[in-house]
PDB file of C-alpha atoms in Angstrom:
ATOM      1  CA  MET T   1     -23.376  46.048   9.835  1.00 57.00           C
ATOM      2  CA  SER T   2     -20.870  44.093   7.776  1.00 66.00           C
ATOM      3  CA  THR T   3     -17.145  44.687   8.008  1.00 65.00           C
ATOM      4  CA  VAL T   4     -17.064  46.043   4.442  1.00 53.00           C
ATOM      5  CA  LEU T   5     -19.712  48.656   5.215  1.00 54.00           C
ATOM      6  CA  ILE T   6     -17.887  49.710   8.376  1.00 57.00           C
ATOM      7  CA  VAL T   7     -14.653  50.155   6.442  1.00 47.00           C
ATOM      8  CA  ILE T   8     -16.418  52.189   3.751  1.00 58.00           C
ATOM      9  CA  ALA T   9     -18.040  54.388   6.412  1.00 56.00           C
ATOM     10  CA  LEU T  10     -14.697  54.999   8.140  1.00 55.00           C
ATOM     11  CA  VAL T  11     -13.031  55.902   4.848  1.00 49.00           C
ATOM     12  CA  ALA T  12     -15.833  58.370   4.073  1.00 57.00           C
ATOM     13  CA  VAL T  13     -15.544  60.012   7.498  1.00 47.00           C
ATOM     14  CA  PHE T  14     -11.761  60.253   7.139  1.00 51.00           C
ATOM     15  CA  ALA T  15     -12.087  61.898   3.737  1.00 51.00           C
ATOM     16  CA  ILE T  16     -14.548  64.468   5.121  1.00 49.00           C
ATOM     17  CA  VAL T  17     -12.271  65.301   8.041  1.00 41.00           C
ATOM     18  CA  VAL T  18      -9.237  65.728   5.768  1.00 40.00           C
ATOM     19  CA  ALA T  19     -11.194  67.996   3.418  1.00 42.00           C
ATOM     20  CA  ALA T  20     -12.392  70.133   6.329  1.00 41.00           C
ATOM     21  CA  VAL T  21      -8.862  70.510   7.703  1.00 39.00           C
ATOM     22  CA  LEU T  22      -7.491  71.526   4.332  1.00 40.00           C
ATOM     23  CA  TYR T  23     -10.262  74.063   3.812  1.00 40.00           C
ATOM     24  CA  ALA T  24      -9.744  75.650   7.207  1.00 42.00           C
ATOM     25  CA  GLY T  25      -5.954  75.711   6.923  1.00 42.00           C
ATOM     26  CA  PRO T  26      -3.717  78.603   5.820  1.00 39.00           C
ATOM     27  CA  GLY T  27      -4.764  80.090   2.505  1.00 46.00           C
ATOM     28  CA  ARG T  28      -7.982  78.023   2.650  1.00 46.00           C
ATOM     29  CA  GLY T  29      -6.469  74.747   1.592  1.00 45.00           C
ATOM     30  CA  GLY T  30      -3.098  73.459   0.551  1.00 47.00           C
ATOM     31  CA  GLY T  31      -1.170  74.708   3.595  1.00 62.00           C
ATOM     32  CA  ARG T  32       2.092  76.345   2.588  1.00 71.00           C
ATOM     33  CA  ARG T  33       1.433  75.799  -1.097  1.00 78.00           C
ATOM     34  CA  GLY T  34      -1.923  77.504  -0.747  1.00 86.00           C
ATOM     35  CA  LEU T  35      -0.358  80.563   0.848  1.00 89.00           C
ATOM     36  CA  LYS T  36       2.509  80.744  -1.648  1.00 89.00           C
ATOM     37  CA  ARG T  37       0.073  80.448  -4.530  1.00 90.00           C
ATOM     38  CA  ARG T  38      -2.200  83.122  -3.115  1.00 89.00           C
ATOM     39  CA  PHE T  39       0.435  85.654  -2.054  1.00 92.00           C
ATOM     40  CA  GLY T  40       3.200  85.059  -4.595  1.00 89.00           C
ATOM     41  CA  PRO T  41       6.013  87.621  -4.107  1.00 90.00           C
ATOM     42  CA  GLU T  42       4.328  88.872  -0.932  1.00 90.00           C
ATOM     43  CA  TYR T  43       4.958  85.457   0.648  1.00 93.00           C
ATOM     44  CA  ASP T  44       8.703  85.802   0.039  1.00 93.00           C
ATOM     45  CA  LEU T  45       8.705  89.368   1.371  1.00 92.00           C
ATOM     46  CA  VAL T  46       7.015  88.376   4.627  1.00 93.00           C
ATOM     47  CA  LEU T  47       9.301  85.362   4.978  1.00 94.00           C
ATOM     48  CA  THR T  48      12.356  87.623   4.639  1.00 94.00           C
ATOM     49  CA  ARG T  49      10.956  90.035   7.220  1.00 92.00           C
ATOM     50  CA  HIS T  50      10.641  87.115   9.636  1.00 95.00           C
ATOM     51  CA  ASP T  51      14.270  86.081   8.964  1.00 95.00           C
ATOM     52  CA  GLY T  52      13.236  82.901   7.203  1.00 93.00           C
ATOM     53  CA  ASP T  53      10.908  81.729   9.985  1.00 95.00           C
ATOM     54  CA  THR T  54       8.293  79.955   7.864  1.00 94.00           C
ATOM     55  CA  LYS T  55       5.836  79.391  10.700  1.00 94.00           C
ATOM     56  CA  ALA T  56       5.877  83.029  11.766  1.00 95.00           C
ATOM     57  CA  ALA T  57       5.483  84.252   8.178  1.00 95.00           C
ATOM     58  CA  GLU T  58       2.590  81.913   7.492  1.00 95.00           C
ATOM     59  CA  ARG T  59       0.874  82.870  10.742  1.00 95.00           C
ATOM     60  CA  GLU T  60       0.966  86.496   9.627  1.00 95.00           C
ATOM     61  CA  LEU T  61      -0.359  85.711   6.156  1.00 95.00           C
ATOM     62  CA  ASP T  62      -3.031  83.385   7.507  1.00 95.00           C
ATOM     63  CA  GLU T  63      -4.162  86.148   9.850  1.00 95.00           C
ATOM     64  CA  ARG T  64      -4.443  88.529   6.894  1.00 95.00           C
ATOM     65  CA  VAL T  65      -6.696  86.054   5.110  1.00 95.00           C
ATOM     66  CA  LYS T  66      -8.878  85.687   8.205  1.00 95.00           C
ATOM     67  CA  ARG T  67      -9.227  89.477   8.579  1.00 94.00           C
ATOM     68  CA  HIS T  68      -9.684  90.457   4.959  1.00 95.00           C
ATOM     69  CA  GLY T  69     -10.357  87.352   2.859  1.00 92.00           C
ATOM     70  CA  ASP T  70     -14.138  87.800   2.808  1.00 93.00           C
ATOM     71  CA  MET T  71     -14.016  91.461   1.806  1.00 90.00           C
ATOM     72  CA  LYS T  72     -15.902  92.317  -1.376  1.00 91.00           C
ATOM     73  CA  PRO T  73     -14.924  95.415  -3.395  1.00 90.00           C
ATOM     74  CA  GLN T  74     -17.384  98.284  -3.164  1.00 93.00           C
ATOM     75  CA  PRO T  75     -18.799  99.424  -6.511  1.00 94.00           C
ATOM     76  CA  LEU T  76     -17.134 102.377  -8.211  1.00 93.00           C
ATOM     77  CA  ALA T  77     -19.366 104.757 -10.141  1.00 94.00           C
ATOM     78  CA  ASN T  78     -18.397 105.430 -13.743  1.00 94.00           C
ATOM     79  CA  GLU T  79     -18.025 109.115 -12.933  1.00 95.00           C
ATOM     80  CA  SER T  80     -15.572 108.357 -10.143  1.00 96.00           C
ATOM     81  CA  ARG T  81     -13.635 105.958 -12.353  1.00 96.00           C
ATOM     82  CA  GLU T  82     -13.281 108.582 -15.069  1.00 96.00           C
ATOM     83  CA  LEU T  83     -12.160 111.163 -12.508  1.00 97.00           C
ATOM     84  CA  TYR T  84      -9.468 108.850 -11.151  1.00 97.00           C
ATOM     85  CA  VAL T  85      -8.242 108.099 -14.676  1.00 97.00           C
ATOM     86  CA  ALA T  86      -8.045 111.813 -15.486  1.00 98.00           C
ATOM     87  CA  LYS T  87      -6.180 112.597 -12.258  1.00 97.00           C
ATOM     88  CA  TRP T  88      -3.662 109.807 -12.831  1.00 97.00           C
ATOM     89  CA  ALA T  89      -3.050 110.947 -16.408  1.00 97.00           C
ATOM     90  CA  GLY T  90      -2.490 114.470 -15.119  1.00 97.00           C
ATOM     91  CA  LEU T  91       0.045 113.220 -12.576  1.00 97.00           C
ATOM     92  CA  GLN T  92       1.905 111.336 -15.292  1.00 95.00           C
ATOM     93  CA  GLU T  93       2.252 114.586 -17.218  1.00 96.00           C
ATOM     94  CA  ARG T  94       3.197 116.532 -14.091  1.00 95.00           C
ATOM     95  CA  PHE T  95       5.987 114.041 -13.402  1.00 96.00           C
ATOM     96  CA  VAL T  96       7.994 115.596 -16.243  1.00 94.00           C
ATOM     97  CA  ASP T  97       8.485 118.827 -14.285  1.00 95.00           C
ATOM     98  CA  SER T  98       7.919 117.721 -10.673  1.00 95.00           C
ATOM     99  CA  PRO T  99       8.679 114.012 -10.151  1.00 96.00           C
ATOM    100  CA  ALA T 100       8.641 113.990  -6.344  1.00 96.00           C
ATOM    101  CA  GLU T 101       5.402 115.965  -6.070  1.00 96.00           C
ATOM    102  CA  ALA T 102       3.707 113.820  -8.710  1.00 97.00           C
ATOM    103  CA  VAL T 103       4.632 110.586  -6.941  1.00 97.00           C
ATOM    104  CA  ALA T 104       3.497 111.917  -3.553  1.00 96.00           C
ATOM    105  CA  GLU T 105       0.122 112.890  -5.010  1.00 97.00           C
ATOM    106  CA  ALA T 106      -0.172 109.571  -6.872  1.00 97.00           C
ATOM    107  CA  ASP T 107       0.448 107.761  -3.600  1.00 97.00           C
ATOM    108  CA  GLN T 108      -2.401 109.699  -1.966  1.00 97.00           C
ATOM    109  CA  LEU T 109      -4.657 109.130  -4.958  1.00 97.00           C
ATOM    110  CA  LEU T 110      -4.097 105.378  -4.872  1.00 97.00           C
ATOM    111  CA  ALA T 111      -4.786 105.305  -1.127  1.00 97.00           C
ATOM    112  CA  ARG T 112      -8.076 107.155  -1.659  1.00 97.00           C
ATOM    113  CA  LEU T 113      -9.084 104.787  -4.439  1.00 97.00           C
ATOM    114  CA  ALA T 114      -8.366 101.763  -2.246  1.00 97.00           C
ATOM    115  CA  GLY T 115     -10.470 103.278   0.527  1.00 96.00           C
ATOM    116  CA  GLU T 116     -13.336 103.963  -1.853  1.00 96.00           C
ATOM    117  CA  ARG T 117     -13.265 100.345  -3.029  1.00 96.00           C
ATOM    118  CA  GLY T 118     -13.758  99.169   0.571  1.00 95.00           C
ATOM    119  CA  PHE T 119     -10.212  98.608   1.806  1.00 96.00           C
ATOM    120  CA  PRO T 120      -9.004 100.258   5.051  1.00 95.00           C
ATOM    121  CA  GLU T 121      -8.537 104.003   4.755  1.00 93.00           C
ATOM    122  CA  ALA T 122      -5.227 105.743   4.055  1.00 89.00           C
ATOM    123  CA  ALA T 123      -4.742 106.574   7.747  1.00 92.00           C
ATOM    124  CA  GLN T 124      -4.415 102.823   8.367  1.00 93.00           C
ATOM    125  CA  HIS T 125      -1.704 102.361   5.769  1.00 94.00           C
ATOM    126  CA  GLU T 126      -0.229  99.093   7.059  1.00 94.00           C
ATOM    127  CA  GLU T 127      -3.666  97.552   7.423  1.00 96.00           C
ATOM    128  CA  GLN T 128      -4.573  98.820   3.972  1.00 96.00           C
ATOM    129  CA  LEU T 129      -1.485  97.111   2.563  1.00 96.00           C
ATOM    130  CA  ALA T 130      -2.344  93.898   4.409  1.00 95.00           C
ATOM    131  CA  ALA T 131      -5.859  93.863   2.973  1.00 96.00           C
ATOM    132  CA  LEU T 132      -4.639  94.690  -0.530  1.00 96.00           C
ATOM    133  CA  SER T 133      -2.087  91.894  -0.331  1.00 95.00           C
ATOM    134  CA  VAL T 134      -4.886  89.369   0.218  1.00 95.00           C
ATOM    135  CA  HIS T 135      -6.790  90.457  -2.892  1.00 95.00           C
ATOM    136  CA  HIS T 136      -4.069  91.950  -5.128  1.00 95.00           C
ATOM    137  CA  ALA T 137      -0.886  90.203  -4.010  1.00 93.00           C
ATOM    138  CA  GLN T 138       0.768  90.496  -7.430  1.00 92.00           C
ATOM    139  CA  HIS T 139       0.398  94.297  -7.472  1.00 94.00           C
ATOM    140  CA  VAL T 140       0.692  95.490  -3.877  1.00 95.00           C
ATOM    141  CA  GLY T 141       4.504  95.585  -4.030  1.00 94.00           C
ATOM    142  CA  GLY T 142       4.418  98.474  -6.496  1.00 95.00           C
ATOM    143  CA  TYR T 143       2.184 100.491  -4.173  1.00 96.00           C
ATOM    144  CA  ARG T 144       4.485  99.789  -1.235  1.00 95.00           C
ATOM    145  CA  ARG T 145       7.470 100.941  -3.286  1.00 95.00           C
ATOM    146  CA  MET T 146       5.736 104.169  -4.312  1.00 95.00           C
ATOM    147  CA  HIS T 147       4.746 104.903  -0.710  1.00 95.00           C
ATOM    148  CA  ARG T 148       8.396 104.588   0.356  1.00 94.00           C
ATOM    149  CA  ALA T 149       9.673 106.618  -2.577  1.00 95.00           C
ATOM    150  CA  ALA T 150       7.230 109.423  -1.786  1.00 93.00           C
ATOM    151  CA  ARG T 151       8.698 109.720   1.720  1.00 92.00           C
ATOM    152  CA  ALA T 152      12.409 109.363   0.988  1.00 91.00           C
ATOM    153  CA  GLN T 153      15.132 111.205  -0.877  1.00 89.00           C
ATOM    154  CA  SER T 154      14.599 109.174  -4.032  1.00 92.00           C
ATOM    155  CA  SER T 155      16.278 109.702  -7.376  1.00 95.00           C
ATOM    156  CA  THR T 156      14.196 110.574 -10.411  1.00 95.00           C
ATOM    157  CA  GLU T 157      14.693 107.074 -11.788  1.00 96.00           C
ATOM    158  CA  GLU T 158      13.546 105.516  -8.502  1.00 96.00           C
ATOM    159  CA  LEU T 159      10.472 107.735  -8.551  1.00 96.00           C
ATOM    160  CA  ARG T 160       9.735 106.822 -12.156  1.00 96.00           C
ATOM    161  CA  GLU T 161      10.012 103.090 -11.491  1.00 96.00           C
ATOM    162  CA  ALA T 162       7.854 103.356  -8.393  1.00 95.00           C
ATOM    163  CA  MET T 163       5.067 105.143 -10.239  1.00 95.00           C
ATOM    164  CA  VAL T 164       5.184 102.738 -13.177  1.00 96.00           C
ATOM    165  CA  GLU T 165       4.997  99.709 -10.885  1.00 96.00           C
ATOM    166  CA  SER T 166       2.177 101.126  -8.772  1.00 96.00           C
ATOM    167  CA  ARG T 167      -0.015 101.702 -11.818  1.00 95.00           C
ATOM    168  CA  ALA T 168      -0.837  97.980 -12.032  1.00 95.00           C
ATOM    169  CA  LEU T 169      -2.632  98.170  -8.678  1.00 96.00           C
ATOM    170  CA  PHE T 170      -4.303 101.422  -9.708  1.00 97.00           C
ATOM    171  CA  GLU T 171      -5.769  99.711 -12.777  1.00 96.00           C
ATOM    172  CA  ALA T 172      -6.770  96.628 -10.817  1.00 95.00           C
ATOM    173  CA  LEU T 173      -8.678  98.749  -8.300  1.00 96.00           C
ATOM    174  CA  LEU T 174     -10.368 100.702 -11.065  1.00 94.00           C
ATOM    175  CA  HIS T 175     -11.718  97.657 -12.847  1.00 89.00           C
ATOM    176  CA  THR T 176     -11.954  94.780 -10.365  1.00 76.00           C
ATOM    177  CA  ARG T 177     -15.387  93.346  -9.625  1.00 69.00           C
ATOM    178  CA  ALA T 178     -16.197  91.161  -6.630  1.00 44.00           C
ATOM    179  CA  ALA T 179     -15.765  87.935  -8.628  1.00 39.00           C
ATOM    180  CA  GLU T 180     -12.539  89.095 -10.281  1.00 43.00           C
ATOM    181  CA  ASN T 181     -10.350  90.036  -7.330  1.00 42.00           C
ATOM    182  CA  THR T 182      -7.874  87.179  -7.798  1.00 41.00           C
ATOM    183  CA  ARG T 183      -7.369  87.597 -11.529  1.00 43.00           C
ATOM    184  CA  PRO T 184      -4.283  89.325 -12.941  1.00 42.00           C
ATOM    185  CA  HIS T 185      -4.829  92.673 -14.615  1.00 40.00           C
ATOM    186  CA  ARG T 186      -3.104  94.003 -17.659  1.00 42.00           C
ATOM    187  CA  ALA T 187      -0.940  97.010 -16.940  1.00 39.00           C
ATOM    188  CA  GLY T 188      -0.505  99.969 -19.225  1.00 43.00           C
ATOM    189  CA  ALA T 189      -4.080 100.844 -20.173  1.00 43.00           C
ATOM    190  CA  VAL T 190      -4.617 103.877 -17.952  1.00 45.00           C
ATOM    191  CA  GLY T 191      -3.661 107.344 -19.092  1.00 43.00           C
ATOM    192  CA  ARG T 192      -2.917 108.707 -22.487  1.00 41.00           C
ATOM    193  CA  GLY T 193      -0.295 106.968 -24.534  1.00 41.00           C
ATOM    194  CA  GLY T 194       0.041 103.854 -22.336  1.00 45.00           C
ATOM    195  CA  ARG T 195       3.320 102.891 -20.657  1.00 43.00           C
ATOM    196  CA  GLY T 196       5.513 104.433 -23.335  1.00 39.00           C
ATOM    197  CA  HIS T 197       4.056 107.893 -22.632  1.00 47.00           C
ATOM    198  CA  LEU T 198       4.952 107.823 -18.995  1.00 52.00           C
ATOM    199  CA  LEU T 199       7.523 109.742 -17.082  1.00 60.00           C
ATOM    200  CA  LYS T 200      10.348 111.104 -19.163  1.00 57.00           C
ATOM    201  CA  PRO T 201      11.639 114.052 -17.121  1.00 53.00           C
ATOM    202  CA  LYS T 202      13.066 117.062 -18.909  1.00 53.00           C
ATOM    203  CA  GLY T 203      16.734 116.626 -19.605  1.00 53.00           C
ATOM    204  CA  SER T 204      16.580 112.828 -19.435  1.00 53.00           C
ATOM    205  CA  GLY T 205      17.628 112.514 -23.069  1.00 47.00           C
ATOM    206  CA  ALA T 206      15.196 109.612 -23.624  1.00 40.00           C
TER     207      ALA T 206
END
């Protein structure tokens, strides 16, 4: 074999090895950039929780991808989708008189919806959040905020913001198909009146 052919063969093998390493790396290619692109604000949250330790944060996120990256959303029957929409709209209206109760029930409703779509059940809340962060990283923060607000002495404004932010994940879970689970979803379509209708408690003056 000529020297030129040997060189070409070595270059080809090197390229294949590099491609395989990148594919198997964190976030399935791209290393840190791949993880930051996939997780967005969730990447920064995990990094903060690990006190800026990039390696520890990326190990956690990489492990999430390994556990949940191949999950495909379970189909949601039209009847179930309509029932979830009606329940959420009812909770938006109930918020006017009972903000804390409405948020607590919305938190449970969102957990049930996630479970029905194939994510870990509500009893495994942290694992459910981890799985959701892999497939809905842009929206999982709102759900996390609502879950905290439902269990704390939160002000009405904190409850309102938590429910508004969590609705993006609610909509994503309602409409996501298996091939769409990394696409952003438009917020504000669920419930009567859209975002402007939501959550003006009595006596708020707004």
